[in-house]
mmCIF file of C-alpha atoms in Angstrom:
data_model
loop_
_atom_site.group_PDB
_atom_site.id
_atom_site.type_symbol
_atom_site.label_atom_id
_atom_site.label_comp_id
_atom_site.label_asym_id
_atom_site.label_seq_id
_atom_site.Cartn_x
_atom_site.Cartn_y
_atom_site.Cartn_z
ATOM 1 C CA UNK A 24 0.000 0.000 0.000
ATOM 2 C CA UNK A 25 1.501 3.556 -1.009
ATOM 3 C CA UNK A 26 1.655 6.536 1.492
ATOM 4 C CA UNK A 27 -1.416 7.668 -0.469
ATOM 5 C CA UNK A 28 -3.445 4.637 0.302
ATOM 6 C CA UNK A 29 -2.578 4.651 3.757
ATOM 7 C CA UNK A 30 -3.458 8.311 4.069
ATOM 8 C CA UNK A 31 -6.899 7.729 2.678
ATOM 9 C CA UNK A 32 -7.644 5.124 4.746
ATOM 10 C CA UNK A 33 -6.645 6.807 7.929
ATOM 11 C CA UNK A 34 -8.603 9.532 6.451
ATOM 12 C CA UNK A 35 -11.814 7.530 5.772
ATOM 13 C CA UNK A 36 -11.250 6.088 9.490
ATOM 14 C CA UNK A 37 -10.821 9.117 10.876
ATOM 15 C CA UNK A 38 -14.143 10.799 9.780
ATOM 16 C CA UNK A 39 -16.192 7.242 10.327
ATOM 17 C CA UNK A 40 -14.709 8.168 13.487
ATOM 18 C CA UNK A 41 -16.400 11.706 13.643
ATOM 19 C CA UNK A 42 -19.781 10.198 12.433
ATOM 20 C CA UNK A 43 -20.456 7.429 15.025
ATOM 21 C CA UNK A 44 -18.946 10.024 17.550
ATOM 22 C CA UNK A 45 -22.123 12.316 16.266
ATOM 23 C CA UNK A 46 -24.562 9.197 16.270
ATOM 24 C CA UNK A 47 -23.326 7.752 19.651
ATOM 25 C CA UNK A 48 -23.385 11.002 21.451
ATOM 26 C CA UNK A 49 -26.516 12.672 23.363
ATOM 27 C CA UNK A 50 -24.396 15.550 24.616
ATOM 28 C CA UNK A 51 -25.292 18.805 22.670
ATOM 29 C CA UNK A 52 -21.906 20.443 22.839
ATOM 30 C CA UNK A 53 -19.986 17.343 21.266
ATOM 31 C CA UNK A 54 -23.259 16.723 18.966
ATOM 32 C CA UNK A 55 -21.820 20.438 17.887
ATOM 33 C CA UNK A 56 -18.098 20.008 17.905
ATOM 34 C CA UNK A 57 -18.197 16.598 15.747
ATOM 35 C CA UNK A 58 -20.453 18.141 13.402
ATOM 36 C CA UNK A 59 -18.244 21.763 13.115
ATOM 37 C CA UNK A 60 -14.940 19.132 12.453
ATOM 38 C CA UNK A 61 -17.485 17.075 9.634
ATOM 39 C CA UNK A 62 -18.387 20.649 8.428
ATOM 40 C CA UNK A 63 -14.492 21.530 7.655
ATOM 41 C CA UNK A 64 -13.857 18.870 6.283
ATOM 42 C CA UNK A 65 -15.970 19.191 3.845
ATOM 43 C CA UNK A 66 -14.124 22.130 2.511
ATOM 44 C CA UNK A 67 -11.489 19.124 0.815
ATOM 45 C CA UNK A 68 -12.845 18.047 -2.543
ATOM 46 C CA UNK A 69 -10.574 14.963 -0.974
ATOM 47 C CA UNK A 70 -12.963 13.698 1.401
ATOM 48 C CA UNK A 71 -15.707 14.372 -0.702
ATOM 49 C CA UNK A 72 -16.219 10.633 -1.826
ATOM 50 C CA UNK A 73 -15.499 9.571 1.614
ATOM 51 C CA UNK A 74 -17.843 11.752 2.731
ATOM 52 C CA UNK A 75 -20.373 10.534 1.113
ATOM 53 C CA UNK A 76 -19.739 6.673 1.817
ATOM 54 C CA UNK A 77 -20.453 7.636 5.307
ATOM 55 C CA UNK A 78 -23.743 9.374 3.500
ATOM 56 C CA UNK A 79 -22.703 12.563 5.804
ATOM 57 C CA UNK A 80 -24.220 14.990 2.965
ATOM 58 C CA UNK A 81 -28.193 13.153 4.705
ATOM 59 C CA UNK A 82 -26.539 13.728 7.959
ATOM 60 C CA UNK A 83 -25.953 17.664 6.787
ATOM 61 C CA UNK A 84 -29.762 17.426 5.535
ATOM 62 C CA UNK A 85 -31.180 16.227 8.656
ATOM 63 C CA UNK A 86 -29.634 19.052 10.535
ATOM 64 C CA UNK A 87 -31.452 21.476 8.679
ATOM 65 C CA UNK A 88 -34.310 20.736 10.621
ATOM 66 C CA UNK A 89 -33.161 20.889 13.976
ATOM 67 C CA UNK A 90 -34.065 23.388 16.675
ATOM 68 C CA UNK A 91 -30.655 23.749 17.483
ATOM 69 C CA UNK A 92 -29.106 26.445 15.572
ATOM 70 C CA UNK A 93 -25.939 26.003 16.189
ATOM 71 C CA UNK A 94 -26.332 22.362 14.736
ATOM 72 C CA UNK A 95 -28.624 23.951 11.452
ATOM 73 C CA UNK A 96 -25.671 26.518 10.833
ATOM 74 C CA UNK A 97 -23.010 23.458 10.712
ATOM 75 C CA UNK A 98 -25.252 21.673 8.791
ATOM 76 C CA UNK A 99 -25.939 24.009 6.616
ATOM 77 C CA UNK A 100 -22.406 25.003 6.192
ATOM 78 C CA UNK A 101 -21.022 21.660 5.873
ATOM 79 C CA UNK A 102 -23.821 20.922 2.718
ATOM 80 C CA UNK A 103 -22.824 24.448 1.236
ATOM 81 C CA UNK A 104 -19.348 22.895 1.042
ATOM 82 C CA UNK A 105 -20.176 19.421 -0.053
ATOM 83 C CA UNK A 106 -22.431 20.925 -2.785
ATOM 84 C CA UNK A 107 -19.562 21.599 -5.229
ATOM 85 C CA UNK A 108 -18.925 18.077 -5.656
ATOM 86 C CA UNK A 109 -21.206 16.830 -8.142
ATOM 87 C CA UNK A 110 -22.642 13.450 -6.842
ATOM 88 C CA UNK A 111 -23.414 14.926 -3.210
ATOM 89 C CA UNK A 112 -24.747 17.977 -5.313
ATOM 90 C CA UNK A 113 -27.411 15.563 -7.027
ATOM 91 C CA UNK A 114 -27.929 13.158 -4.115
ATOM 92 C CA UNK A 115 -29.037 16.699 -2.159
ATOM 93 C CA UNK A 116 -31.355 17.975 -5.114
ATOM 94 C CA UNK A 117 -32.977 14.421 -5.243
ATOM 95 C CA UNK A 118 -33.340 14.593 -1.782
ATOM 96 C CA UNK A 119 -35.649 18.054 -1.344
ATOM 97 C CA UNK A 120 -32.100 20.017 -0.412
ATOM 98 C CA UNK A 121 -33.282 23.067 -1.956
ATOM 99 C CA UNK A 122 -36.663 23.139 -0.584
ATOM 100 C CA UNK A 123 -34.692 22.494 3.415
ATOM 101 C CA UNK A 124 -31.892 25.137 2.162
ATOM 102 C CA UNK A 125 -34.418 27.470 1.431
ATOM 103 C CA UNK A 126 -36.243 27.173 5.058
ATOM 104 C CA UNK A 127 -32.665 28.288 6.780
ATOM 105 C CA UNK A 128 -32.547 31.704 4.714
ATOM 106 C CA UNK A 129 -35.244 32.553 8.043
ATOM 107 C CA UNK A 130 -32.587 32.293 10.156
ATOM 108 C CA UNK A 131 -31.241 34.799 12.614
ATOM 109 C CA UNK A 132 -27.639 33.573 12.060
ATOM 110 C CA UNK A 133 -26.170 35.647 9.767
ATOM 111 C CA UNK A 134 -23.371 32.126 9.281
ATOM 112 C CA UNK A 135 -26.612 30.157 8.375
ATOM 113 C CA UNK A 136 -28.085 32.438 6.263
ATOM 114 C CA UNK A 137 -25.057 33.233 3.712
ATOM 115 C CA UNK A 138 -24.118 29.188 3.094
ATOM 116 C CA UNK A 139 -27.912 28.981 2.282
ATOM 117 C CA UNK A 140 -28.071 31.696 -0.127
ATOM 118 C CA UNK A 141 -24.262 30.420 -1.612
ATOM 119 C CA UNK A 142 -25.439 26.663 -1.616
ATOM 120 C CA UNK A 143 -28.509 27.702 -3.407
ATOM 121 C CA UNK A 144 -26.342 29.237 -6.001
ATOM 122 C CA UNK A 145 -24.348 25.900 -5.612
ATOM 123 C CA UNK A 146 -27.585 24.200 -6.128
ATOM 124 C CA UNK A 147 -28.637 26.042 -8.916
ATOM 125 C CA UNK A 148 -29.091 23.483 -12.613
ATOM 126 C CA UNK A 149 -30.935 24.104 -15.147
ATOM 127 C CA UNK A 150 -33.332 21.755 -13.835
ATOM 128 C CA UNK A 151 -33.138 23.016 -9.928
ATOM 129 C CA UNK A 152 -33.934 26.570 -11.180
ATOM 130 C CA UNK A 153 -37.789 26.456 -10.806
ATOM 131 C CA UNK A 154 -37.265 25.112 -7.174
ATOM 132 C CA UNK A 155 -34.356 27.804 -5.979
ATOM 133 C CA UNK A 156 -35.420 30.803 -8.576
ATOM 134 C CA UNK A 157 -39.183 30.868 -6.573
ATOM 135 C CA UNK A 158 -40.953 34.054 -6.261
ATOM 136 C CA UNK A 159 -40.386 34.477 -2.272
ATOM 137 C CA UNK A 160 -36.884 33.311 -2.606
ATOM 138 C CA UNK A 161 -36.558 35.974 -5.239
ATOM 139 C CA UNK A 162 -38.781 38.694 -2.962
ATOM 140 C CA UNK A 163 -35.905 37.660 -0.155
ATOM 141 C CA UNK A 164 -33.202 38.207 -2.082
ATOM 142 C CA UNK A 165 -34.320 41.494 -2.791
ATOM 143 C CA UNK A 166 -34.755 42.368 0.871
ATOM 144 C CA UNK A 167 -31.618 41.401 1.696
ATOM 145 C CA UNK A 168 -29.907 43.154 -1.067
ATOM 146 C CA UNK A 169 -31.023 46.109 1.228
ATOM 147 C CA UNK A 170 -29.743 45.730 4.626
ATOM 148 C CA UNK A 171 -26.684 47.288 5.819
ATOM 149 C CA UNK A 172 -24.952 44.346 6.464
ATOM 150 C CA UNK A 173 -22.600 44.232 3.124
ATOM 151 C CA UNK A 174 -21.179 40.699 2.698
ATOM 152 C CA UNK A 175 -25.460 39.360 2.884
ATOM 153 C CA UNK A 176 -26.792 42.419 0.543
ATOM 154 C CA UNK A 177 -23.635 41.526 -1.503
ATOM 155 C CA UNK A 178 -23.939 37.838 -1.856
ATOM 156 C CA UNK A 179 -28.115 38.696 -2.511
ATOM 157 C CA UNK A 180 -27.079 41.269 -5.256
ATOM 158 C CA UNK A 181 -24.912 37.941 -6.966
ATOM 159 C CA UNK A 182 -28.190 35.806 -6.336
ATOM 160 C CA UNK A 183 -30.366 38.174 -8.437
ATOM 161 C CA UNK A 184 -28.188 38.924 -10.640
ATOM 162 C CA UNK A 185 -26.623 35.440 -11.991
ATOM 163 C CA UNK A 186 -29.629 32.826 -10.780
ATOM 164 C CA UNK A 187 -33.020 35.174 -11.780
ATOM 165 C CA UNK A 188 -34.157 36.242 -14.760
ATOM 166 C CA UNK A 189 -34.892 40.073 -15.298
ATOM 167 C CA UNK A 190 -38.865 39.370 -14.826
ATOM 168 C CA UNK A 191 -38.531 37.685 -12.056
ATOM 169 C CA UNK A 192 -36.597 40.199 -10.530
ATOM 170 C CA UNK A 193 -39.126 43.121 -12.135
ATOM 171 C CA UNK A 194 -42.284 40.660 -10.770
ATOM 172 C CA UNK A 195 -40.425 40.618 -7.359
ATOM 173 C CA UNK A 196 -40.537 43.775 -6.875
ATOM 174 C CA UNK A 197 -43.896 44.539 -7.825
ATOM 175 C CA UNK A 198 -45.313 42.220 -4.852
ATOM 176 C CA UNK A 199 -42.613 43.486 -2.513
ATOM 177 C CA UNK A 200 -44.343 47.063 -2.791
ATOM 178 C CA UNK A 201 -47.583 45.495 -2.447
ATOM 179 C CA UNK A 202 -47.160 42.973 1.364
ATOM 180 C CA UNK A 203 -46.270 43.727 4.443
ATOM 181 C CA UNK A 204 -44.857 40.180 4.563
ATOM 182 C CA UNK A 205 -40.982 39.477 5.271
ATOM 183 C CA UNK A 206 -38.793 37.329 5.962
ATOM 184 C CA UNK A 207 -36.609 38.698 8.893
ATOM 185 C CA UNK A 208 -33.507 40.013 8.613
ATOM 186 C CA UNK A 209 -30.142 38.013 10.263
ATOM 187 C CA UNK A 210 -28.677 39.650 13.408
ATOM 188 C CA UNK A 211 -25.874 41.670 12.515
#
């Protein structure tokens, strides 16, 4: 076996490690830890295919939906990552990602909110573009293009201007002037 084999291996071992740790756990601070290590480590388009042998980017998904936010914002942050690779990027579209993405651009966490709005860019296909490009995600972005708070009214302005078409932008913005409604704005 070659250095390289041996360091993959150790590698693979290390984050099946990090999983069961997650599984076996019912403390919330290690629940938080393990899943901020599985979150880096997504960052390496190295342990992307281990990654998803241990089917971490469902683990990521399920966190999405937790009351913890500290948990949502790893997840969340650990699926942004894992969504440049292209298998975990289909596994999450066929698996309602976008829909559970979307739900965390709510959030109060400004962390949560701007690997939402970047994995929905991530996320974005040709096919994927009716789901992600929808009219409240769209009235959102435009909020958020607004607040003070540069890097999220930045990373909106990208949103609107590479993933939506001009009339959806233009139809936006005539509801927007219309509701009340709103989608609150992260904590600075």
């Amino acid at each position: 076996m070659s250095g390289g084999q041996c360091a993959g291996a150790d590698r693979f071992q290390y984050l099946q490690a990090l999983v069961t740790e997650f599984q076996d756990t019912d403390s919330a601070d290690a629940k938080e830890q393990v899943l901020a290590n599985l979150a880096n480590f997504s960052y390496d388009p190295k342990n992307f295919s281990y990654l998803r042998q241990l089917q971490v980017p469902d683990l990521f998904l399920d966190m999405l939906t937790e009351d913890n936010e500290t948990l949502v914002e790893f997840g969340i942050g650990g699926l942004c990552n894992l969504s440049l690779d292209k298998a975990c990027k289909s596994h999450i579209l066929a698996s309602g990602g976008p829909s559970l993405v979307i739900n965390c651009l709510s959030s109060r966490r400004e962390e949560t909110v701007l690997s939402a709005i970047t994995a929905l860019m991530y996320l974005s296909t040709g096919a994927s573009q009716a789901d992600i490009s929808t009219r409240p995600v769209v009235e959102c972005m435009l909020r958020f293009s607004l607040s003070t708070n540069r890097r999220l009214s930045n990373l909106a302005n990208v949103f609107l201007e590479d993933y939506c078409t001009e009339e959806q932008v233009r139809e936006a913005r005539s509801v927007e002037q219309h509701t009340a409604l709103g989608i609150p704005l992260p904590e600075d």
